């Protein structure tokens, strides 16, 4: 890091010094007024969104308190009290109905498969034992998209989550996942459902059809046409999908070395060889991460000034309680740490961020808040 600060760091400090010194007093005042107006608008928008979410949460809590006998987890907030850190939560519903897969057999097999993956607990929190039984001994289930959305709102409002649920229709079973705050969408949705697979028994006559997309999903799987036991096949496909989601989630956040999917054992053979989604390239990771960082800084009431230094370096200049602070990120971010520059008595001063202890899951917001 000392070499960096001696060479590249000093050049950046000099460039920033020139940039800051060339701002005229009038330009600074005009720009500050504009940024203050934008910051006020964003603070108001954030407050409105937060108030709306709190109201929605209170309404849901009150509804389930009045009709708690229908809530699949028994008591509202049971899982919310258990969530720790920022890793995504994984919840797999039992299968409803009286069919071949009804009950807790499939979730149990999925749990067993995920527990065989080394380091899984570092990247996700597996929520087991969450569903309660009714007086007749039958386990409650998540009954469709609406129920899955309510569980996410009530239990996982602070972390990303994947809720897996089943819809049984006569001779087939559809498996869905509600992905909540896992991936950005072009329409700005925070949660959306995705069909993992449709399983049926067609006597081995129907071809297996994979679905399009970046995640391994299936339009149709004929359970009579696979060599493995049906319940093992269903569980393996679900586990493979979950690990693929987690790999992509963490890679988009800069943890490029994550490959949970590659450690899953006992996968179905033959025609069910799992699909591999494309790896996000460096530019995708950088663009997504930078967009998220800017949004998080805006939530603090800050509107960063973005200044480019060459083709692969960007400075985010924000006003904090100690003055103007610059955060320099390059194309390797967040795999490598940012360069932090703070005001000093004689001008901008670089502050080293130790590369050895840097965690790509840290954010620029955390750095700014620690100043």
Short mmCIF file of C-alpha atoms in Angstrom, two decimals:
data_model
loop_
_atom_site.label_atom_id
_atom_site.label_comp_id
_atom_site.label_asym_id
_atom_site.label_seq_id
_atom_site.Cartn_x
_atom_site.Cartn_y
_atom_site.Cartn_z
CA UNK A 1 0.00 0.00 0.00
CA UNK A 2 2.94 2.34 0.71
CA UNK A 3 4.02 2.07 -2.92
CA UNK A 4 0.55 2.96 -4.04
CA UNK A 5 0.45 6.02 -1.82
CA UNK A 6 3.88 7.05 -2.94
CA UNK A 7 3.09 6.89 -6.65
CA UNK A 8 -0.49 6.64 -7.77
CA UNK A 9 -1.81 8.04 -4.46
CA UNK A 10 0.27 11.22 -4.68
CA UNK A 11 -0.81 11.76 -8.29
CA UNK A 12 -4.46 11.42 -7.33
CA UNK A 13 -4.01 13.82 -4.41
CA UNK A 14 -2.41 16.34 -6.76
CA UNK A 15 -5.19 15.95 -9.32
CA UNK A 16 -7.81 16.37 -6.64
CA UNK A 17 -6.02 19.38 -5.25
CA UNK A 18 -6.05 21.03 -8.66
CA UNK A 19 -9.70 20.10 -9.17
CA UNK A 20 -10.74 21.51 -5.81
CA UNK A 21 -8.66 24.66 -6.05
CA UNK A 22 -10.07 25.58 -9.48
CA UNK A 23 -13.61 25.75 -8.19
CA UNK A 24 -14.60 29.38 -7.92
CA UNK A 25 -16.54 30.62 -4.93
CA UNK A 26 -19.58 31.35 -7.08
CA UNK A 27 -19.54 27.87 -8.65
CA UNK A 28 -19.21 26.26 -5.24
CA UNK A 29 -22.14 28.22 -3.83
CA UNK A 30 -24.32 27.49 -6.85
CA UNK A 31 -23.39 23.82 -6.85
CA UNK A 32 -23.95 23.54 -3.10
CA UNK A 33 -27.44 25.03 -3.42
CA UNK A 34 -28.27 22.57 -6.19
CA UNK A 35 -26.91 19.61 -4.26
CA UNK A 36 -28.70 20.70 -1.10
CA UNK A 37 -31.97 20.80 -3.03
CA UNK A 38 -31.36 17.34 -4.49
CA UNK A 39 -30.32 16.00 -1.10
CA UNK A 40 -33.48 17.41 0.49
CA UNK A 41 -35.62 15.80 -2.20
CA UNK A 42 -33.91 12.45 -1.77
CA UNK A 43 -34.16 12.60 2.00
CA UNK A 44 -37.86 13.32 1.69
CA UNK A 45 -38.33 10.50 -0.85
CA UNK A 46 -36.40 8.08 1.35
CA UNK A 47 -38.45 9.10 4.39
CA UNK A 48 -41.70 8.60 2.46
CA UNK A 49 -40.60 5.16 1.25
CA UNK A 50 -39.53 4.21 4.76
CA UNK A 51 -42.82 5.40 6.25
CA UNK A 52 -44.79 3.50 3.60
CA UNK A 53 -42.86 0.31 4.33
CA UNK A 54 -43.36 0.73 8.08
CA UNK A 55 -47.09 1.22 7.56
CA UNK A 56 -47.28 -1.85 5.33
CA UNK A 57 -45.36 -3.85 7.91
CA UNK A 58 -47.69 -2.74 10.74
CA UNK A 59 -50.76 -3.64 8.68
CA UNK A 60 -49.37 -7.11 7.96
CA UNK A 61 -48.40 -7.67 11.59
CA UNK A 62 -51.85 -6.64 12.80
CA UNK A 63 -53.58 -8.82 10.22
CA UNK A 64 -51.61 -11.89 11.23
CA UNK A 65 -52.10 -11.21 14.92
CA UNK A 66 -55.84 -11.34 14.31
CA UNK A 67 -55.65 -14.40 12.09
CA UNK A 68 -52.48 -16.01 13.44
CA UNK A 69 -53.78 -19.54 13.08
CA UNK A 70 -53.18 -19.26 9.33
CA UNK A 71 -49.62 -17.89 9.44
CA UNK A 72 -47.28 -20.69 8.28
CA UNK A 73 -44.57 -19.77 10.80
CA UNK A 74 -46.95 -19.59 13.75
CA UNK A 75 -45.86 -16.29 15.33
CA UNK A 76 -45.01 -13.20 13.29
CA UNK A 77 -41.38 -12.18 13.71
CA UNK A 78 -39.99 -15.53 14.83
CA UNK A 79 -37.37 -15.57 12.09
CA UNK A 80 -36.78 -11.81 12.11
CA UNK A 81 -35.42 -12.17 15.66
CA UNK A 82 -32.99 -14.87 14.49
CA UNK A 83 -31.53 -13.09 11.45
CA UNK A 84 -27.93 -12.02 11.95
CA UNK A 85 -25.59 -10.08 9.68
CA UNK A 86 -26.31 -9.34 6.03
CA UNK A 87 -26.12 -12.80 4.42
CA UNK A 88 -29.20 -13.88 2.45
CA UNK A 89 -31.78 -15.96 4.31
CA UNK A 90 -32.94 -19.25 2.73
CA UNK A 91 -36.37 -20.64 3.59
CA UNK A 92 -37.84 -23.77 1.94
CA UNK A 93 -41.53 -24.47 2.51
CA UNK A 94 -42.88 -27.98 3.02
CA UNK A 95 -44.97 -29.34 0.13
CA UNK A 96 -48.73 -29.10 0.58
CA UNK A 97 -51.47 -31.53 -0.40
CA UNK A 98 -51.53 -35.31 -0.19
CA UNK A 99 -49.36 -36.15 -3.16
CA UNK A 100 -46.10 -38.00 -3.60
CA UNK A 101 -43.94 -35.16 -2.28
CA UNK A 102 -46.22 -33.70 0.42
CA UNK A 103 -44.70 -32.89 3.77
CA UNK A 104 -41.18 -32.05 4.86
CA UNK A 105 -39.19 -34.68 2.95
CA UNK A 106 -38.11 -32.36 0.09
CA UNK A 107 -37.08 -29.42 2.35
CA UNK A 108 -35.13 -31.86 4.51
CA UNK A 109 -33.20 -33.20 1.51
CA UNK A 110 -32.48 -29.65 0.31
CA UNK A 111 -31.16 -28.75 3.77
CA UNK A 112 -28.94 -31.84 3.80
CA UNK A 113 -27.52 -31.01 0.36
CA UNK A 114 -26.74 -27.41 1.31
CA UNK A 115 -25.04 -28.46 4.54
CA UNK A 116 -22.55 -30.54 2.55
CA UNK A 117 -21.21 -27.38 0.86
CA UNK A 118 -18.04 -26.14 2.62
CA UNK A 119 -18.37 -22.57 3.89
CA UNK A 120 -22.09 -22.34 3.11
CA UNK A 121 -22.87 -20.65 6.45
CA UNK A 122 -20.59 -17.73 5.54
CA UNK A 123 -22.72 -16.79 2.55
CA UNK A 124 -26.28 -17.67 3.57
CA UNK A 125 -28.41 -18.36 6.62
CA UNK A 126 -30.48 -21.53 6.29
CA UNK A 127 -33.74 -21.16 8.21
CA UNK A 128 -34.78 -24.65 9.35
CA UNK A 129 -37.52 -25.66 11.78
CA UNK A 130 -39.52 -22.56 10.87
CA UNK A 131 -42.91 -24.08 10.03
CA UNK A 132 -45.43 -25.05 12.70
CA UNK A 133 -47.93 -27.92 12.82
CA UNK A 134 -51.68 -27.64 13.17
CA UNK A 135 -53.73 -29.59 15.71
CA UNK A 136 -54.09 -32.47 13.25
CA UNK A 137 -50.31 -32.79 12.98
CA UNK A 138 -50.16 -31.39 9.45
CA UNK A 139 -47.30 -28.98 8.76
CA UNK A 140 -48.31 -25.57 7.46
CA UNK A 141 -46.92 -24.42 4.12
CA UNK A 142 -46.40 -21.26 2.13
CA UNK A 143 -49.42 -21.19 -0.15
CA UNK A 144 -48.29 -19.31 -3.23
CA UNK A 145 -46.78 -15.98 -4.19
CA UNK A 146 -48.88 -13.80 -1.87
CA UNK A 147 -47.97 -15.84 1.19
CA UNK A 148 -44.28 -15.83 0.17
CA UNK A 149 -44.27 -12.03 -0.20
CA UNK A 150 -45.85 -11.61 3.23
CA UNK A 151 -43.27 -13.89 4.85
CA UNK A 152 -40.45 -11.86 3.25
CA UNK A 153 -41.98 -8.57 4.44
CA UNK A 154 -42.57 -9.80 7.97
CA UNK A 155 -39.41 -11.83 8.54
CA UNK A 156 -36.65 -10.71 6.14
CA UNK A 157 -37.03 -6.95 5.76
CA UNK A 158 -33.38 -6.38 6.78
CA UNK A 159 -31.65 -8.96 4.58
CA UNK A 160 -31.91 -10.45 1.08
CA UNK A 161 -33.92 -13.66 1.03
CA UNK A 162 -34.95 -16.62 -1.13
CA UNK A 163 -38.24 -18.27 -0.21
CA UNK A 164 -38.98 -21.56 -2.02
CA UNK A 165 -42.59 -22.73 -2.28
CA UNK A 166 -44.56 -25.39 -4.15
CA UNK A 167 -47.79 -25.37 -6.13
CA UNK A 168 -49.24 -28.85 -6.66
CA UNK A 169 -51.54 -29.32 -9.66
CA UNK A 170 -52.85 -32.82 -10.20
CA UNK A 171 -50.11 -34.79 -11.94
CA UNK A 172 -47.37 -32.21 -11.63
CA UNK A 173 -45.54 -30.01 -9.11
CA UNK A 174 -44.33 -26.48 -9.82
CA UNK A 175 -41.48 -25.16 -7.69
CA UNK A 176 -41.08 -21.39 -7.32
CA UNK A 177 -38.61 -19.08 -5.59
CA UNK A 178 -39.36 -15.56 -4.43
CA UNK A 179 -36.11 -13.63 -4.76
CA UNK A 180 -36.23 -10.66 -2.38
CA UNK A 181 -33.48 -8.00 -2.66
CA UNK A 182 -31.15 -10.56 -4.28
CA UNK A 183 -30.69 -8.94 -7.71
CA UNK A 184 -31.39 -5.55 -9.30
CA UNK A 185 -34.13 -5.43 -11.92
CA UNK A 186 -34.68 -3.02 -14.81
CA UNK A 187 -38.11 -2.15 -13.38
CA UNK A 188 -36.78 -1.43 -9.90
CA UNK A 189 -38.57 -4.34 -8.22
CA UNK A 190 -37.25 -5.41 -4.85
CA UNK A 191 -38.81 -8.88 -5.05
CA UNK A 192 -39.96 -11.12 -7.86
CA UNK A 193 -40.95 -14.79 -8.25
CA UNK A 194 -39.16 -17.21 -10.57
CA UNK A 195 -40.21 -20.74 -11.47
CA UNK A 196 -37.37 -23.14 -10.66
CA UNK A 197 -38.87 -26.18 -12.37
CA UNK A 198 -42.00 -28.08 -13.30
CA UNK A 199 -41.87 -31.76 -12.35
CA UNK A 200 -44.23 -34.39 -13.78
CA UNK A 201 -44.44 -38.12 -14.49
CA UNK A 202 -44.80 -38.79 -18.22
CA UNK A 203 -43.53 -42.36 -18.36
CA UNK A 204 -40.12 -41.27 -19.60
CA UNK A 205 -41.58 -40.09 -22.92
CA UNK A 206 -41.28 -36.30 -22.48
CA UNK A 207 -37.98 -34.53 -23.12
CA UNK A 208 -36.53 -32.37 -20.36
CA UNK A 209 -36.77 -28.69 -21.34
CA UNK A 210 -34.50 -26.09 -19.83
CA UNK A 211 -35.77 -22.52 -19.47
CA UNK A 212 -33.95 -19.46 -20.78
CA UNK A 213 -32.11 -17.10 -18.45
CA UNK A 214 -28.97 -16.66 -16.39
CA UNK A 215 -30.07 -19.07 -13.65
CA UNK A 216 -30.60 -22.86 -14.01
CA UNK A 217 -34.37 -23.28 -14.35
CA UNK A 218 -36.48 -25.91 -16.11
CA UNK A 219 -39.73 -25.66 -18.06
CA UNK A 220 -40.31 -29.38 -17.66
CA UNK A 221 -38.63 -32.40 -16.03
CA UNK A 222 -40.07 -35.90 -16.55
CA UNK A 223 -39.31 -37.72 -13.29
CA UNK A 224 -39.86 -41.09 -15.00
CA UNK A 225 -36.98 -40.32 -17.34
CA UNK A 226 -34.22 -39.80 -14.75
CA UNK A 227 -32.14 -42.53 -13.10
CA UNK A 228 -32.26 -41.00 -9.61
CA UNK A 229 -35.02 -41.25 -7.02
CA UNK A 230 -37.70 -38.63 -7.67
CA UNK A 231 -37.40 -36.86 -4.31
CA UNK A 232 -33.61 -36.72 -4.63
CA UNK A 233 -33.95 -35.24 -8.10
CA UNK A 234 -36.37 -32.52 -6.98
CA UNK A 235 -34.19 -31.62 -3.98
CA UNK A 236 -30.98 -31.55 -6.04
CA UNK A 237 -32.49 -29.22 -8.66
CA UNK A 238 -33.67 -26.84 -5.93
CA UNK A 239 -30.32 -26.93 -4.13
CA UNK A 240 -28.46 -26.29 -7.40
CA UNK A 241 -30.71 -23.29 -8.12
CA UNK A 242 -30.20 -21.85 -4.62
CA UNK A 243 -26.42 -22.14 -4.82
CA UNK A 244 -26.42 -20.57 -8.28
CA UNK A 245 -28.38 -17.61 -6.91
CA UNK A 246 -25.98 -17.21 -4.00
CA UNK A 247 -22.91 -17.41 -6.27
CA UNK A 248 -24.30 -14.71 -8.57
CA UNK A 249 -25.48 -12.56 -5.65
CA UNK A 250 -22.03 -12.46 -4.04
CA UNK A 251 -20.15 -12.07 -7.32
CA UNK A 252 -22.24 -9.02 -8.19
CA UNK A 253 -21.05 -7.63 -4.88
CA UNK A 254 -17.43 -8.27 -5.75
CA UNK A 255 -16.72 -11.55 -3.95
CA UNK A 256 -15.46 -13.19 -7.12
CA UNK A 257 -13.98 -16.28 -5.47
CA UNK A 258 -17.35 -17.64 -4.34
CA UNK A 259 -18.23 -20.96 -6.02
CA UNK A 260 -20.68 -22.71 -3.72
CA UNK A 261 -22.33 -24.46 -6.67
CA UNK A 262 -19.09 -26.24 -7.54
CA UNK A 263 -19.06 -28.03 -4.16
CA UNK A 264 -22.54 -29.56 -4.29
CA UNK A 265 -22.45 -33.34 -4.43
CA UNK A 266 -25.07 -35.96 -5.31
CA UNK A 267 -26.50 -34.17 -8.35
CA UNK A 268 -28.82 -35.94 -10.80
CA UNK A 269 -27.07 -37.54 -13.76
CA UNK A 270 -27.69 -37.79 -17.50
CA UNK A 271 -30.15 -35.34 -18.99
CA UNK A 272 -30.39 -33.40 -15.72
CA UNK A 273 -26.77 -32.30 -15.79
CA UNK A 274 -27.14 -28.80 -14.29
CA UNK A 275 -26.98 -25.69 -16.40
CA UNK A 276 -24.27 -23.17 -15.74
CA UNK A 277 -25.23 -19.53 -15.93
CA UNK A 278 -22.75 -16.95 -17.27
CA UNK A 279 -20.30 -15.33 -14.93
CA UNK A 280 -20.76 -11.56 -14.51
CA UNK A 281 -17.76 -9.79 -16.04
CA UNK A 282 -15.78 -7.13 -14.22
CA UNK A 283 -17.60 -4.21 -15.85
CA UNK A 284 -20.99 -5.64 -14.79
CA UNK A 285 -19.81 -5.99 -11.19
CA UNK A 286 -18.28 -2.51 -11.13
CA UNK A 287 -21.35 -0.81 -12.65
CA UNK A 288 -23.80 -2.58 -10.34
CA UNK A 289 -21.69 -2.00 -7.25
CA UNK A 290 -21.14 1.69 -8.03
CA UNK A 291 -24.88 2.23 -8.58
CA UNK A 292 -25.59 0.64 -5.21
CA UNK A 293 -22.88 2.69 -3.47
CA UNK A 294 -24.30 5.95 -4.83
CA UNK A 295 -27.79 4.99 -3.68
CA UNK A 296 -26.55 4.15 -0.18
CA UNK A 297 -24.69 7.46 0.11
CA UNK A 298 -27.85 9.26 -1.03
CA UNK A 299 -29.72 7.57 1.82
CA UNK A 300 -27.32 9.37 4.18
CA UNK A 301 -28.41 12.68 2.65
CA UNK A 302 -25.29 12.97 0.48
CA UNK A 303 -25.13 13.55 -3.25
CA UNK A 304 -21.59 12.60 -4.31
CA UNK A 305 -19.83 14.54 -7.02
CA UNK A 306 -18.42 11.97 -9.44
CA UNK A 307 -15.13 12.84 -11.15
CA UNK A 308 -13.31 10.58 -13.59
CA UNK A 309 -9.54 9.98 -13.61
CA UNK A 310 -8.71 8.15 -16.81
CA UNK A 311 -10.75 5.25 -18.14
CA UNK A 312 -10.84 3.02 -15.08
CA UNK A 313 -10.70 5.29 -12.00
CA UNK A 314 -13.53 7.30 -10.47
CA UNK A 315 -13.53 9.68 -7.52
CA UNK A 316 -16.64 10.13 -5.39
CA UNK A 317 -16.38 13.45 -3.53
CA UNK A 318 -18.73 13.84 -0.57
CA UNK A 319 -19.09 16.50 2.13
CA UNK A 320 -18.88 15.05 5.63
CA UNK A 321 -18.56 16.50 9.12
CA UNK A 322 -14.77 16.66 8.65
CA UNK A 323 -15.01 18.35 5.24
CA UNK A 324 -14.75 17.10 1.68
CA UNK A 325 -13.73 13.45 1.48
CA UNK A 326 -12.77 11.66 -1.74
CA UNK A 327 -13.16 7.93 -2.32
CA UNK A 328 -11.17 6.67 -5.33
CA UNK A 329 -12.27 3.39 -6.88
CA UNK A 330 -10.91 1.65 -9.94
CA UNK A 331 -12.13 -1.12 -12.24
CA UNK A 332 -10.98 -3.79 -9.77
CA UNK A 333 -13.27 -2.46 -7.02
CA UNK A 334 -14.71 -3.98 -4.85
CA UNK A 335 -12.17 -6.82 -5.06
CA UNK A 336 -9.54 -4.21 -4.13
CA UNK A 337 -10.09 -1.45 -1.56
CA UNK A 338 -10.78 2.20 -2.38
CA UNK A 339 -8.24 4.95 -1.85
CA UNK A 340 -9.51 7.35 0.81
CA UNK A 341 -8.47 11.01 0.77
CA UNK A 342 -9.43 13.32 3.64
CA UNK A 343 -8.84 17.02 4.28
CA UNK A 344 -5.67 17.90 6.17
CA UNK A 345 -4.14 21.12 7.49
CA UNK A 346 -2.07 21.52 4.31
CA UNK A 347 -4.45 20.00 1.78
CA UNK A 348 -5.84 16.56 0.88
CA UNK A 349 -4.23 13.64 2.74
CA UNK A 350 -4.40 9.99 1.61
CA UNK A 351 -5.49 7.46 4.25
CA UNK A 352 -4.41 3.87 3.55
CA UNK A 353 -7.03 1.12 3.47
CA UNK A 354 -5.22 -2.14 4.23
CA UNK A 355 -5.65 -4.45 1.23
CA UNK A 356 -4.89 -7.54 3.34
CA UNK A 357 -7.82 -6.92 5.70
CA UNK A 358 -10.19 -5.48 3.09
CA UNK A 359 -13.52 -7.32 2.75
CA UNK A 360 -15.36 -6.76 -0.58
CA UNK A 361 -18.63 -6.83 1.37
CA UNK A 362 -17.72 -3.53 3.04
CA UNK A 363 -19.23 -0.42 1.47
CA UNK A 364 -18.24 3.18 0.91
CA UNK A 365 -21.13 4.16 3.16
CA UNK A 366 -19.56 2.24 6.05
CA UNK A 367 -16.26 4.05 5.45
CA UNK A 368 -17.92 7.47 5.37
CA UNK A 369 -19.94 6.73 8.51
CA UNK A 370 -16.76 5.73 10.37
CA UNK A 371 -15.04 9.09 9.75
#
